[in-house]
CSV table of C-alpha atoms in Angstrom, one decimal:
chain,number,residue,atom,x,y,z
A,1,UNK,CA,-12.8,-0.3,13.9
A,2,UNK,CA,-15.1,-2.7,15.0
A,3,UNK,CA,-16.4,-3.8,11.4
A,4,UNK,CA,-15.4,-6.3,10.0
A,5,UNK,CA,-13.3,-6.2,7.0
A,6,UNK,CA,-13.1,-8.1,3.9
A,7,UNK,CA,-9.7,-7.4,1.7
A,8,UNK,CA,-10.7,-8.3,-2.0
A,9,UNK,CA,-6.8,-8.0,-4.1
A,10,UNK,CA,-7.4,-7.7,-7.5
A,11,UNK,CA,-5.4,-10.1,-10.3
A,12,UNK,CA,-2.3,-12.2,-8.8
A,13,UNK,CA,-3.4,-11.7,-5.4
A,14,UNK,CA,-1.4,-9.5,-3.4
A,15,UNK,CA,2.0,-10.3,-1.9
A,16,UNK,CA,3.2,-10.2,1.3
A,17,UNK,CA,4.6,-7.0,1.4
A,18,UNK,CA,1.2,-5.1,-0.5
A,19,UNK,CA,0.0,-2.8,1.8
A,20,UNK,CA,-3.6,-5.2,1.7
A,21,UNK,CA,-1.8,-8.4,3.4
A,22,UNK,CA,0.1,-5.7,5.9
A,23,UNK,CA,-3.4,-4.3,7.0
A,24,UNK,CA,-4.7,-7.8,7.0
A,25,UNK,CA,-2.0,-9.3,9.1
A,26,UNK,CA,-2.0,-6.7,11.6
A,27,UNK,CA,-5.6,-6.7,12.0
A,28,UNK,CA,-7.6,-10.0,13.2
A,29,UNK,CA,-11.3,-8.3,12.0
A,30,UNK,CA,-9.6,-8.0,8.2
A,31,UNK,CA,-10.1,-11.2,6.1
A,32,UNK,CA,-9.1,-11.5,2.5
A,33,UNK,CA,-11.7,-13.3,0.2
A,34,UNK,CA,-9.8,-16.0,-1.3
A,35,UNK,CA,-10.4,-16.5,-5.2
A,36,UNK,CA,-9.6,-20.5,-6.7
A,37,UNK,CA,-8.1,-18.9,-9.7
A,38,UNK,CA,-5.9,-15.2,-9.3
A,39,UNK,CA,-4.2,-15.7,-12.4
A,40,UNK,CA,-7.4,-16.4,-14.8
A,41,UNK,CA,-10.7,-14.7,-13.1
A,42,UNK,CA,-13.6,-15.4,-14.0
A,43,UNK,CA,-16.2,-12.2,-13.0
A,44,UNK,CA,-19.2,-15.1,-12.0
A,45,UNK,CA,-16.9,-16.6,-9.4
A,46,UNK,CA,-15.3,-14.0,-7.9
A,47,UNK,CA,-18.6,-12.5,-7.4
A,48,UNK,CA,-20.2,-15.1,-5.8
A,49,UNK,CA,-17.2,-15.8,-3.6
A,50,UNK,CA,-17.7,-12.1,-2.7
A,51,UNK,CA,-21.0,-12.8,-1.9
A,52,UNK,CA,-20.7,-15.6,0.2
A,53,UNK,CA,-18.1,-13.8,2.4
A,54,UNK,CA,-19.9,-11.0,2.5
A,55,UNK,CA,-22.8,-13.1,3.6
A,56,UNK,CA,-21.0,-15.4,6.1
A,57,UNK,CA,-18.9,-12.0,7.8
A,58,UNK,CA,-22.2,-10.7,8.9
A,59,UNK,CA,-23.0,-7.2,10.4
A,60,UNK,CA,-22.2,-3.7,8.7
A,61,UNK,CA,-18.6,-5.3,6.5
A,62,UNK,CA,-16.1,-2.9,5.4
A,63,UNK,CA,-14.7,-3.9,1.2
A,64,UNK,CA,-11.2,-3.2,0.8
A,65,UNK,CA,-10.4,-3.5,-2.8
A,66,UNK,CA,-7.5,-3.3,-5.2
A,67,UNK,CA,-7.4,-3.1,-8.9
A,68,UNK,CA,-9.7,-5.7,-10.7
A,69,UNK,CA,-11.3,-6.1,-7.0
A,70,UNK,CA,-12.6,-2.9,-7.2
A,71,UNK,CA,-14.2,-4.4,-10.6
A,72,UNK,CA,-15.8,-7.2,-8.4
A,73,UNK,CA,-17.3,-4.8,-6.0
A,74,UNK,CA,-19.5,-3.5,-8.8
A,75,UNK,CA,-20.5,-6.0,-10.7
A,76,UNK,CA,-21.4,-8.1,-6.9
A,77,UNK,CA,-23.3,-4.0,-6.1
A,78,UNK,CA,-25.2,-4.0,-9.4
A,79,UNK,CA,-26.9,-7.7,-8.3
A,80,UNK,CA,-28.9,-6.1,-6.1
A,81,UNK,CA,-26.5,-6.4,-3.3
A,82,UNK,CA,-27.7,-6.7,0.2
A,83,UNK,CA,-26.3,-3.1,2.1
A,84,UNK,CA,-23.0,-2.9,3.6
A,85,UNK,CA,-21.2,-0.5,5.4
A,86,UNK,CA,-18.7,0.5,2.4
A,87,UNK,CA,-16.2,0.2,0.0
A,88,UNK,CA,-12.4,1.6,-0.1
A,89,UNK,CA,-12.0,1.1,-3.8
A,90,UNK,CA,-8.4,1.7,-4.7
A,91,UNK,CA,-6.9,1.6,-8.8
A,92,UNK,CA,-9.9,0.3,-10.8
A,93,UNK,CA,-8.2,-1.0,-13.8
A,94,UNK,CA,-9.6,-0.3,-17.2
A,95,UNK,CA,-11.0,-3.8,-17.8
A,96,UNK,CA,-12.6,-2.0,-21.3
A,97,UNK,CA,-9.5,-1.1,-22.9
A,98,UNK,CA,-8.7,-3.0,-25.9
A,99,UNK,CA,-5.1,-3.4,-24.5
A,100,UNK,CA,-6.3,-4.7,-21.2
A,101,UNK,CA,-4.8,-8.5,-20.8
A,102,UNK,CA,-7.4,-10.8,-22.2
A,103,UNK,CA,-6.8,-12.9,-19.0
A,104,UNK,CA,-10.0,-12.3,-17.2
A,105,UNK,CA,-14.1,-13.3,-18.3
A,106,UNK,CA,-17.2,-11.0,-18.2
A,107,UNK,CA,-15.4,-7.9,-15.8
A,108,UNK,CA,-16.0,-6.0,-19.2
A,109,UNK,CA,-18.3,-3.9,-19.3
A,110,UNK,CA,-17.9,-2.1,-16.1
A,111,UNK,CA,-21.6,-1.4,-14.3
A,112,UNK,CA,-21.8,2.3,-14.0
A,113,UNK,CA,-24.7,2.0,-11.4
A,114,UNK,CA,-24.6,3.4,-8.2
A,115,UNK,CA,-23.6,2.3,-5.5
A,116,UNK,CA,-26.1,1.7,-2.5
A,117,UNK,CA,-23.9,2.1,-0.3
A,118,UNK,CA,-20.6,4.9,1.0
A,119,UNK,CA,-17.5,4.5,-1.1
A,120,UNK,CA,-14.6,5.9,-1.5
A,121,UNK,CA,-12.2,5.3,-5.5
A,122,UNK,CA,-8.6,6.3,-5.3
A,123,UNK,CA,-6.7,6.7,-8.3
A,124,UNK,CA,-3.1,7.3,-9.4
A,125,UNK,CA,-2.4,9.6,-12.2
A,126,UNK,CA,0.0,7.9,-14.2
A,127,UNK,CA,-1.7,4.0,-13.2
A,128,UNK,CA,-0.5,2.0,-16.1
A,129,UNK,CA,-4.1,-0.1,-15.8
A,130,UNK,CA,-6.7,2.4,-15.1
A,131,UNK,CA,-6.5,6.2,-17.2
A,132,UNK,CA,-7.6,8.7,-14.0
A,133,UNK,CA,-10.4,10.6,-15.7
A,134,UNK,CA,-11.9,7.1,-16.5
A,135,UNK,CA,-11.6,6.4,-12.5
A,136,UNK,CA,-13.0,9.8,-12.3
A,137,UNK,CA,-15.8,9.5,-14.2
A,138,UNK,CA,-16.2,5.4,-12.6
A,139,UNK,CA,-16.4,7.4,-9.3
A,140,UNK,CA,-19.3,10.2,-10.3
A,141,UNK,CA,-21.2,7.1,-11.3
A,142,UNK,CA,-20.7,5.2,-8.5
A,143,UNK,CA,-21.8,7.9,-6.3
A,144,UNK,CA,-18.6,7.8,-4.6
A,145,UNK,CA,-16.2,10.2,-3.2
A,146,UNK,CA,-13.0,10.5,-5.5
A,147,UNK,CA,-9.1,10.6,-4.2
A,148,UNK,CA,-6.3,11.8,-6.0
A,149,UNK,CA,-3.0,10.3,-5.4
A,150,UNK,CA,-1.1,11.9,-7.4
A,151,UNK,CA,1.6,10.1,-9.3
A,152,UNK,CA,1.1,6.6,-7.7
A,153,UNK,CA,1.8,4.0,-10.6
A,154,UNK,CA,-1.1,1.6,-9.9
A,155,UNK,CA,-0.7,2.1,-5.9
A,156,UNK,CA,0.9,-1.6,-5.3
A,157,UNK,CA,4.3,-3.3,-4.0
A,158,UNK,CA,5.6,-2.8,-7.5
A,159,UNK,CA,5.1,1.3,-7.0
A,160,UNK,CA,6.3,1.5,-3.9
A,161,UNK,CA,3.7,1.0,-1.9
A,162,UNK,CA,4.4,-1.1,1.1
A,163,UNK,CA,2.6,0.9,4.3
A,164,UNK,CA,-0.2,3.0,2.8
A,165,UNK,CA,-0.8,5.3,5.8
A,166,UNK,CA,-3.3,7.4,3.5
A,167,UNK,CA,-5.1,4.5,2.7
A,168,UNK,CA,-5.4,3.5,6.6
A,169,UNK,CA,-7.0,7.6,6.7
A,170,UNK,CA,-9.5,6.8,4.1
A,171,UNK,CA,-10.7,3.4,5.7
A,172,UNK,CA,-11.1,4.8,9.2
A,173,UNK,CA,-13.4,7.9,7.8
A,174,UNK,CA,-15.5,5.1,5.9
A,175,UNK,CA,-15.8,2.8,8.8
A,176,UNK,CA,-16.7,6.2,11.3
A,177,UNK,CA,-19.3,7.0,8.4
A,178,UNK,CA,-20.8,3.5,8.5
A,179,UNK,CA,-20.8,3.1,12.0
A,180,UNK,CA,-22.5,6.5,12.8
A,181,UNK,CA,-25.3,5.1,9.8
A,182,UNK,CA,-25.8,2.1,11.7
A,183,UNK,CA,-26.2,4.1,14.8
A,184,UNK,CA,-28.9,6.3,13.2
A,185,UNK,CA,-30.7,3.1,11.5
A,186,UNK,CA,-31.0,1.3,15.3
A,187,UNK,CA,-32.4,5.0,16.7
């Protein structure tokens, strides 16, 4: 994969042993954008962090995100975001449930735009943050291809989930997709 590749965890960061720091440790073109607050987000900044990273990574980047990351992604895509090469978007959460922890600002609501560019939404069935037919129907929106994996809990360290080799599938078919784009673009 010669793209680069921006991890974007969702709340609380992800631990050492979430299959997002394994990918990013064992691959020096993965990056994680760094948020100032995990605990507390605020949609504004971790937008505009996005944006900057996206900005300074250059060339056709690959998103990798997880839970309220995948929340970031959309919001950043529905500022009129400059094209990239995709987006693996794994466990949206429901940020529009009345139970969801009133921890974070402004993700709520969730742009139901299109995305202008490939993406790919995974979703667990039994997720305790994100109900699957919502994902579902976040992914027919989106304009992006839908995954279902199966009982999953919310597809993080806490589930299980250490080494996510179907994850790993699902980013190499976006990053062949995006580089045979950029191929036909430069013809």
């Amino acid at each position: 994969m010669n793209a680069p590749v921006l991890i974007l965890p969702g709340w609380g960061d992800s631990g050492p042993g979430h299959w997002q720091s394994l990918w990013e440790r064992s691959n020096p073109r993965f990056r994680r954008v760094v948020q100032r607050d995990w605990e507390y987000p605020i949609r504004t900044e971790w937008v505009e962090v996005l944006d900057r990273e996206i900005r300074t990574a250059g060339g056709e980047v690959i998103l990798v995100a997880h839970s309220l990351g995948c929340i970031a992604v959309a919001h950043w895509a529905s500022t009129g975001a400059r094209h990239i090469g995709g987006a693996l978007l794994v466990a949206p959460p429901d940020v529009e449930h009345p139970d969801f922890p009133p921890l974070t600002e402004g993700f709520a609501p969730i742009p139901r735009e299109r995305l202008a560019f490939a993406s790919i939404v995974v979703a667990s069935r039994n997720d305790p943050f994100g109900d699957f037919e919502r994902s579902r129907a976040l992914a027919q929106a989106w304009g992006s291809r839908f995954v279902d994996a199966g009982n999953s809990g919310h597809i993080n360290t806490d589930a299980g989930f250490g080494p996510w080799p179907l994850g790993e599938t699902l980013l190499a078919e976006l990053a062949q997709g995006a580089a045979a784009s950029s191929r036909r673009s430069e013809s």
